[in-house]
């Protein structure tokens, strides 16, 4: 075990105000995002099966955070003497769209399959994600030549990553640099990642934001109130198409219509060069109840069913800027992504 990496990594992660994922005393602790913002409760997990269930049930969510949790899931399996192939299978099947999950599991397969080496690899991934986010946030904020007003969607902050966040990391850094005039957060129906999680993160860090109903985005742009839409990604195909939280595509169409810039912020682990275009990205469908009810209370009339895809695909042609830790691409396309991924 590389103790220097472990100690330095833990120190960097512990310095974060919001810590969605913690490794303590040989167990994985996940901040239960289903219960935020009402309660801050950590769920202790001891097996890969429990981690897979927590990912599926959205105790932990957000593409990079899912990948990191899955990596710790493999480390737990090795420590408990579980069958590793079964652990890999359970974790890989926990959610379909975020490619970071498969990317993280593939990285775990590259190291010796013993408990020490697997834990070290999971911690390294955890620490690396935080470093990448800090770097992307600087690159993203550098694209703003004057103070900006941003609309963001879903939750792409500390909760969705090892810390700082991807799109919300850019918002945070822009705020710290005095480049943020205002930020609007879409509530993100039906799971309310914007209303529950992004709003909670902004308040915790003293950034004043305004919540909008998802359906208010068009009016917001028509009024000329925002300069940039800044979002994360769950999977970026080789041609630059981006799968992200349902509603992202509508924001991209609206942004283009209103002359508002559209930025995607994601680590290279979100880029899937094996998937040619957005059409091939598996889109997760979740249970109808998530749409028919709010906080466990049925709001839709009886007798109606629901279509509940939780991601959509934004064509590359609608993306002005893609920020990754490897660099910034304007108008990403197949050729630019290939060059970027060779670096
Ligand atoms: O269903 P979720 O909450 O896991 O969806 C999360 C998103 O769509 C995020 O925008 C994406 O994972 C990027 S998070 C840095």
Short mmCIF file of C-alpha atoms and ligand atoms in Angstrom, two decimals:
data_model
loop_
_atom_site.label_atom_id
_atom_site.label_comp_id
_atom_site.label_asym_id
_atom_site.label_seq_id
_atom_site.Cartn_x
_atom_site.Cartn_y
_atom_site.Cartn_z
CA UNK A 1 0.00 0.00 0.00
CA UNK A 2 1.33 3.42 -0.96
CA UNK A 3 0.97 5.12 2.43
CA UNK A 4 2.06 8.54 1.16
CA UNK A 5 -0.71 8.57 -1.44
CA UNK A 6 -3.19 7.27 1.12
CA UNK A 7 -2.34 9.91 3.72
CA UNK A 8 -2.05 12.85 1.31
CA UNK A 9 -5.19 11.73 -0.49
CA UNK A 10 -7.21 11.40 2.70
CA UNK A 11 -6.05 14.86 3.81
CA UNK A 12 -7.15 16.45 0.50
CA UNK A 13 -10.50 14.69 0.61
CA UNK A 14 -11.06 15.43 4.31
CA UNK A 15 -10.49 19.14 3.65
CA UNK A 16 -13.66 19.19 1.50
CA UNK A 17 -16.71 20.77 3.14
CA UNK A 18 -19.00 18.24 1.45
CA UNK A 19 -17.85 14.62 1.39
CA UNK A 20 -20.26 12.25 -0.36
CA UNK A 21 -17.90 9.26 -0.16
CA UNK A 22 -15.71 8.33 2.80
CA UNK A 23 -13.49 5.33 3.46
CA UNK A 24 -13.12 4.78 7.22
CA UNK A 25 -12.04 1.78 9.30
CA UNK A 26 -12.29 -0.62 6.40
CA UNK A 27 -15.83 0.40 5.45
CA UNK A 28 -17.38 2.63 2.80
CA UNK A 29 -19.63 5.43 4.08
CA UNK A 30 -21.94 7.18 1.62
CA UNK A 31 -23.78 10.39 2.40
CA UNK A 32 -27.36 9.31 1.70
CA UNK A 33 -28.44 11.70 -1.09
CA UNK A 34 -32.03 10.46 -0.96
CA UNK A 35 -32.39 12.17 2.41
CA UNK A 36 -30.79 15.51 1.56
CA UNK A 37 -31.35 18.36 2.25
CA UNK A 38 -33.42 17.37 5.31
CA UNK A 39 -30.91 15.01 6.93
CA UNK A 40 -27.17 14.45 6.62
CA UNK A 41 -26.85 10.73 7.27
CA UNK A 42 -24.03 8.40 6.23
CA UNK A 43 -24.85 4.83 5.20
CA UNK A 44 -22.13 2.28 6.12
CA UNK A 45 -21.49 -0.38 3.47
CA UNK A 46 -19.45 -3.55 3.85
CA UNK A 47 -20.00 -5.55 0.64
CA UNK A 48 -19.97 -5.02 -3.13
CA UNK A 49 -23.64 -6.02 -3.25
CA UNK A 50 -24.54 -3.26 -0.81
CA UNK A 51 -22.58 -0.74 -2.90
CA UNK A 52 -24.34 -1.86 -6.10
CA UNK A 53 -27.70 -1.46 -4.38
CA UNK A 54 -26.74 2.00 -3.08
CA UNK A 55 -25.78 3.07 -6.61
CA UNK A 56 -29.01 1.74 -8.07
CA UNK A 57 -31.12 3.36 -5.34
CA UNK A 58 -29.30 6.73 -5.74
CA UNK A 59 -27.78 6.89 -2.26
CA UNK A 60 -24.79 8.01 -4.31
CA UNK A 61 -25.30 9.47 -7.80
CA UNK A 62 -23.52 11.59 -10.38
CA UNK A 63 -21.26 9.89 -12.93
CA UNK A 64 -17.84 10.34 -11.27
CA UNK A 65 -19.17 9.54 -7.77
CA UNK A 66 -20.77 6.33 -9.04
CA UNK A 67 -17.42 5.26 -10.53
CA UNK A 68 -15.53 5.97 -7.31
CA UNK A 69 -18.12 4.15 -5.17
CA UNK A 70 -17.94 1.14 -7.50
CA UNK A 71 -14.14 1.09 -7.20
CA UNK A 72 -14.45 0.96 -3.41
CA UNK A 73 -17.07 -1.76 -3.89
CA UNK A 74 -14.46 -3.96 -5.57
CA UNK A 75 -11.97 -3.20 -2.77
CA UNK A 76 -14.60 -4.19 -0.20
CA UNK A 77 -15.31 -7.44 -2.06
CA UNK A 78 -11.61 -8.34 -2.00
CA UNK A 79 -11.30 -7.47 1.70
CA UNK A 80 -14.35 -9.62 2.55
CA UNK A 81 -13.20 -12.55 0.42
CA UNK A 82 -16.25 -12.24 -1.88
CA UNK A 83 -16.09 -13.67 -5.40
CA UNK A 84 -14.54 -10.81 -7.38
CA UNK A 85 -16.14 -11.62 -10.74
CA UNK A 86 -19.56 -11.56 -9.10
CA UNK A 87 -18.70 -8.19 -7.49
CA UNK A 88 -17.63 -6.73 -10.86
CA UNK A 89 -20.85 -7.99 -12.46
CA UNK A 90 -23.15 -6.62 -9.76
CA UNK A 91 -21.47 -3.23 -9.78
CA UNK A 92 -21.42 -2.96 -13.59
CA UNK A 93 -25.16 -3.62 -13.72
CA UNK A 94 -26.11 -1.08 -11.04
CA UNK A 95 -26.85 1.80 -13.48
CA UNK A 96 -26.55 1.81 -17.29
CA UNK A 97 -25.82 5.31 -18.61
CA UNK A 98 -22.80 6.76 -16.77
CA UNK A 99 -19.75 5.26 -18.46
CA UNK A 100 -17.55 6.33 -15.53
CA UNK A 101 -18.82 3.21 -13.76
CA UNK A 102 -17.35 0.90 -16.44
CA UNK A 103 -14.26 3.06 -16.78
CA UNK A 104 -13.60 2.77 -13.02
CA UNK A 105 -14.20 -0.98 -13.00
CA UNK A 106 -11.87 -1.43 -16.01
CA UNK A 107 -9.17 0.47 -14.11
CA UNK A 108 -9.67 -1.79 -11.09
CA UNK A 109 -9.09 -4.83 -13.31
CA UNK A 110 -5.69 -3.44 -14.32
CA UNK A 111 -4.17 -3.78 -10.83
CA UNK A 112 -3.29 -6.96 -8.89
CA UNK A 113 -6.58 -8.39 -7.63
CA UNK A 114 -5.65 -8.36 -3.93
CA UNK A 115 -7.27 -6.33 -1.18
CA UNK A 116 -4.33 -3.92 -0.65
CA UNK A 117 -3.75 -3.10 -4.32
CA UNK A 118 -7.48 -2.70 -5.03
CA UNK A 119 -7.99 -0.33 -2.10
CA UNK A 120 -4.98 1.70 -3.19
CA UNK A 121 -6.40 1.95 -6.72
CA UNK A 122 -9.81 3.09 -5.40
CA UNK A 123 -8.22 5.76 -3.19
CA UNK A 124 -6.05 6.92 -6.10
CA UNK A 125 -9.15 7.32 -8.29
CA UNK A 126 -10.94 9.20 -5.51
CA UNK A 127 -8.06 11.66 -5.07
CA UNK A 128 -7.47 12.01 -8.82
CA UNK A 129 -11.12 12.97 -9.39
CA UNK A 130 -10.84 15.86 -6.93
CA UNK A 131 -7.64 17.09 -8.60
CA UNK A 132 -9.21 16.85 -12.06
CA UNK A 133 -12.26 18.80 -10.93
CA UNK A 134 -10.16 21.63 -9.53
CA UNK A 135 -8.24 21.79 -12.80
CA UNK A 136 -11.38 21.68 -15.00
CA UNK A 137 -12.99 24.39 -12.90
CA UNK A 138 -10.07 26.71 -13.65
CA UNK A 139 -10.15 25.87 -17.35
CA UNK A 140 -13.91 26.40 -17.49
CA UNK A 141 -13.89 29.68 -15.58
CA UNK A 142 -11.09 30.93 -17.86
CA UNK A 143 -13.58 30.77 -20.77
CA UNK A 144 -15.54 33.62 -19.16
CA UNK A 145 -14.02 36.85 -20.38
CA UNK A 146 -16.44 38.99 -18.31
CA UNK A 147 -18.64 38.27 -15.26
CA UNK A 148 -21.38 35.82 -16.23
CA UNK A 149 -24.81 34.59 -15.26
CA UNK A 150 -25.07 30.81 -15.48
CA UNK A 151 -27.93 28.33 -15.67
CA UNK A 152 -27.00 24.83 -14.50
CA UNK A 153 -28.95 21.59 -14.44
CA UNK A 154 -29.12 18.56 -12.15
CA UNK A 155 -26.38 18.30 -9.52
CA UNK A 156 -22.80 18.22 -10.73
CA UNK A 157 -21.17 19.44 -7.54
CA UNK A 158 -19.23 17.88 -4.68
CA UNK A 159 -22.06 15.42 -4.18
CA UNK A 160 -21.69 14.06 -7.70
CA UNK A 161 -17.91 13.72 -7.56
CA UNK A 162 -14.98 13.39 -5.12
CA UNK A 163 -15.34 17.11 -4.41
CA UNK A 164 -15.70 20.58 -5.98
CA UNK A 165 -17.71 19.21 -8.90
CA UNK A 166 -17.61 19.43 -12.68
CA UNK A 167 -20.13 22.01 -13.99
CA UNK A 168 -20.84 23.23 -10.45
CA UNK A 169 -17.06 23.29 -9.92
CA UNK A 170 -16.87 25.88 -12.72
CA UNK A 171 -19.65 27.86 -10.98
CA UNK A 172 -17.73 27.66 -7.65
CA UNK A 173 -14.43 28.75 -9.16
CA UNK A 174 -16.09 31.56 -11.16
CA UNK A 175 -17.63 32.73 -7.87
CA UNK A 176 -14.25 32.62 -6.07
CA UNK A 177 -12.66 34.59 -8.92
CA UNK A 178 -15.39 37.26 -8.80
CA UNK A 179 -16.59 36.21 -12.28
CA UNK A 180 -20.07 35.04 -11.24
CA UNK A 181 -22.88 37.59 -11.39
CA UNK A 182 -25.63 35.09 -10.66
CA UNK A 183 -26.49 31.41 -10.91
CA UNK A 184 -29.82 29.76 -11.65
CA UNK A 185 -30.40 26.08 -10.88
CA UNK A 186 -33.06 24.07 -12.69
CA UNK A 187 -35.05 22.01 -10.20
CA UNK A 188 -34.48 18.85 -12.32
CA UNK A 189 -37.71 16.94 -12.24
CA UNK A 190 -38.46 14.28 -11.28
CA UNK A 191 -35.73 13.45 -8.76
CA UNK A 192 -35.08 17.13 -7.94
CA UNK A 193 -31.29 17.00 -7.94
CA UNK A 194 -31.29 20.77 -8.58
CA UNK A 195 -33.84 21.75 -5.93
CA UNK A 196 -32.56 19.37 -3.25
CA UNK A 197 -28.84 18.95 -3.91
CA UNK A 198 -27.49 21.86 -5.96
CA UNK A 199 -29.47 24.35 -3.87
CA UNK A 200 -28.07 22.72 -0.70
CA UNK A 201 -24.49 22.91 -1.99
CA UNK A 202 -24.81 26.55 -3.08
CA UNK A 203 -26.26 27.54 0.30
CA UNK A 204 -23.55 25.62 2.17
CA UNK A 205 -20.83 27.51 0.30
CA UNK A 206 -22.49 30.93 0.56
CA UNK A 207 -23.23 31.26 -3.16
CA UNK A 208 -26.59 32.92 -3.65
CA UNK A 209 -28.53 31.09 -6.32
CA UNK A 210 -32.06 31.10 -7.68
CA UNK A 211 -34.09 28.00 -8.34
CA UNK A 212 -36.25 27.79 -11.46
CA UNK A 213 -38.86 25.30 -12.55
CA UNK A 214 -37.34 23.40 -15.48
CA UNK A 215 -40.07 24.83 -17.68
CA UNK A 216 -38.96 28.41 -16.84
CA UNK A 217 -35.64 28.06 -18.73
CA UNK A 218 -37.04 29.36 -22.03
CA UNK A 219 -38.39 32.53 -20.42
CA UNK A 220 -35.13 33.04 -18.55
CA UNK A 221 -33.24 33.00 -21.83
CA UNK A 222 -35.85 35.07 -23.66
CA UNK A 223 -35.46 37.76 -20.98
CA UNK A 224 -31.72 37.82 -21.72
CA UNK A 225 -30.91 36.91 -18.13
CA UNK A 226 -28.17 34.33 -18.72
CA UNK A 227 -24.95 34.11 -20.73
CA UNK A 228 -24.04 30.43 -20.29
CA UNK A 229 -25.65 27.07 -19.66
CA UNK A 230 -23.07 24.90 -17.87
CA UNK A 231 -23.79 21.18 -17.37
CA UNK A 232 -22.03 17.87 -16.69
CA UNK A 233 -22.18 14.59 -18.59
CA UNK A 234 -22.77 10.91 -17.97
CA UNK A 235 -21.32 9.67 -21.23
CA UNK A 236 -19.76 11.45 -24.20
CA UNK A 237 -19.76 9.45 -27.44
CA UNK A 238 -16.80 9.44 -29.83
CA UNK A 239 -18.53 12.01 -32.07
CA UNK A 240 -19.07 14.44 -29.16
CA UNK A 241 -22.76 13.71 -28.47
CA UNK A 242 -23.44 14.07 -24.74
CA UNK A 243 -25.79 12.02 -22.55
CA UNK A 244 -26.74 13.91 -19.40
CA UNK A 245 -29.69 14.38 -17.06
CA UNK A 246 -33.08 14.53 -18.77
CA UNK A 247 -33.79 18.12 -19.77
CA UNK A 248 -30.22 18.90 -20.84
CA UNK A 249 -31.10 18.53 -24.52
CA UNK A 250 -33.97 21.02 -24.23
CA UNK A 251 -31.61 23.50 -22.59
CA UNK A 252 -29.11 23.09 -25.45
CA UNK A 253 -31.81 23.69 -28.09
CA UNK A 254 -33.06 26.74 -26.19
CA UNK A 255 -29.52 28.06 -25.72
CA UNK A 256 -28.78 27.86 -29.45
CA UNK A 257 -32.08 29.58 -30.29
CA UNK A 258 -31.36 32.44 -27.87
CA UNK A 259 -27.64 32.86 -28.59
CA UNK A 260 -26.67 31.59 -25.13
CA UNK A 261 -23.38 29.65 -24.88
CA UNK A 262 -23.52 25.97 -23.90
CA UNK A 263 -20.65 24.37 -21.92
CA UNK A 264 -20.20 20.71 -20.91
CA UNK A 265 -17.70 19.92 -18.15
CA UNK A 266 -16.59 16.30 -17.64
CA UNK A 267 -13.42 14.32 -16.93
CA UNK A 268 -11.98 12.18 -19.75
CA UNK A 269 -13.30 9.11 -17.89
CA UNK A 270 -16.74 10.20 -19.15
CA UNK A 271 -15.61 10.00 -22.80
CA UNK A 272 -16.49 6.66 -24.35
CA UNK A 273 -14.55 6.21 -27.58
CA UNK A 274 -16.15 2.76 -28.05
CA UNK A 275 -19.56 4.36 -28.53
CA UNK A 276 -19.77 6.00 -31.93
CA UNK A 277 -22.68 8.36 -31.38
CA UNK A 278 -25.35 9.34 -28.88
CA UNK A 279 -27.80 6.91 -30.50
CA UNK A 280 -25.81 4.00 -29.08
CA UNK A 281 -25.80 5.29 -25.49
CA UNK A 282 -28.06 3.22 -23.21
CA UNK A 283 -30.59 5.54 -21.60
CA UNK A 284 -31.74 4.54 -18.15
CA UNK A 285 -35.48 4.28 -17.60
CA UNK A 286 -36.51 4.46 -13.97
CA UNK A 287 -39.72 3.40 -12.28
CA UNK A 288 -42.89 5.37 -12.99
CA UNK A 289 -43.34 6.13 -9.30
CA UNK A 290 -40.41 8.58 -9.35
CA UNK A 291 -42.53 10.74 -11.68
CA UNK A 292 -46.00 9.99 -10.36
CA UNK A 293 -45.11 10.79 -6.74
CA UNK A 294 -43.11 13.44 -4.87
CA UNK A 295 -41.35 12.45 -1.63
CA UNK A 296 -43.34 9.22 -1.55
CA UNK A 297 -46.67 11.05 -1.91
CA UNK A 298 -48.64 10.28 -5.09
CA UNK A 299 -49.46 13.53 -6.92
CA UNK A 300 -50.57 12.20 -10.32
CA UNK A 301 -54.16 11.10 -10.73
CA UNK A 302 -54.80 7.38 -10.43
CA UNK A 303 -55.00 5.43 -13.66
CA UNK A 304 -52.10 7.14 -15.48
CA UNK A 305 -48.75 5.46 -16.20
CA UNK A 306 -45.46 7.30 -16.92
CA UNK A 307 -42.53 7.31 -19.38
CA UNK A 308 -39.51 8.11 -17.25
CA UNK A 309 -36.18 8.23 -19.13
CA UNK A 310 -33.71 9.92 -16.80
CA UNK A 311 -31.10 10.97 -19.37
CA UNK A 312 -31.20 12.48 -22.85
CA UNK A 313 -28.67 13.05 -25.60
CA UNK A 314 -27.49 16.48 -26.72
CA UNK A 315 -25.99 16.42 -30.23
CA UNK A 316 -22.38 17.62 -30.45
CA UNK A 317 -23.48 20.36 -32.87
CA UNK A 318 -25.24 22.18 -29.98
CA UNK A 319 -22.18 22.22 -27.71
CA UNK A 320 -20.00 25.34 -27.80
CA UNK A 321 -17.33 24.24 -25.31
CA UNK A 322 -16.30 20.89 -23.81
CA UNK A 323 -14.04 21.19 -20.77
CA UNK A 324 -12.03 18.13 -19.66
CA UNK A 325 -8.94 17.81 -17.48
CA UNK A 326 -6.96 17.19 -20.69
CA UNK A 327 -7.99 20.52 -22.16
CA UNK A 328 -10.82 22.57 -23.65
CA UNK A 329 -12.45 21.83 -27.00
CA UNK A 330 -14.53 24.38 -28.84
CA UNK A 331 -17.29 22.79 -30.94
CA UNK A 332 -16.22 19.21 -30.12
CA UNK A 333 -16.37 16.63 -32.90
CA UNK A 334 -14.98 13.15 -33.64
CA UNK A 335 -11.60 14.40 -34.83
CA UNK A 336 -11.02 16.79 -31.92
CA UNK A 337 -12.02 14.12 -29.39
CA UNK A 338 -9.66 11.60 -30.95
CA UNK A 339 -6.76 14.04 -30.70
CA UNK A 340 -7.69 14.93 -27.11
CA UNK A 341 -7.88 11.29 -26.01
CA UNK A 342 -4.46 10.52 -27.51
CA UNK A 343 -2.85 13.04 -25.11
O1 LIG B 1 -29.26 10.48 -12.13
P1 LIG B 1 -28.06 11.22 -11.61
O2 LIG B 1 -28.38 12.15 -10.51
O3 LIG B 1 -26.94 10.28 -11.30
O4 LIG B 1 -27.60 12.10 -12.85
C1 LIG B 1 -26.48 12.93 -12.71
C2 LIG B 1 -26.21 13.77 -13.91
O5 LIG B 1 -26.89 13.68 -14.91
C3 LIG B 1 -25.00 14.65 -13.86
O6 LIG B 1 -25.20 15.78 -14.65
C4 LIG B 1 -23.78 13.88 -14.40
O7 LIG B 1 -23.67 12.64 -13.79
C5 LIG B 1 -22.52 14.63 -14.18
S1 LIG B 1 -22.12 14.74 -12.47
C6 LIG B 1 -20.61 15.49 -12.30
#
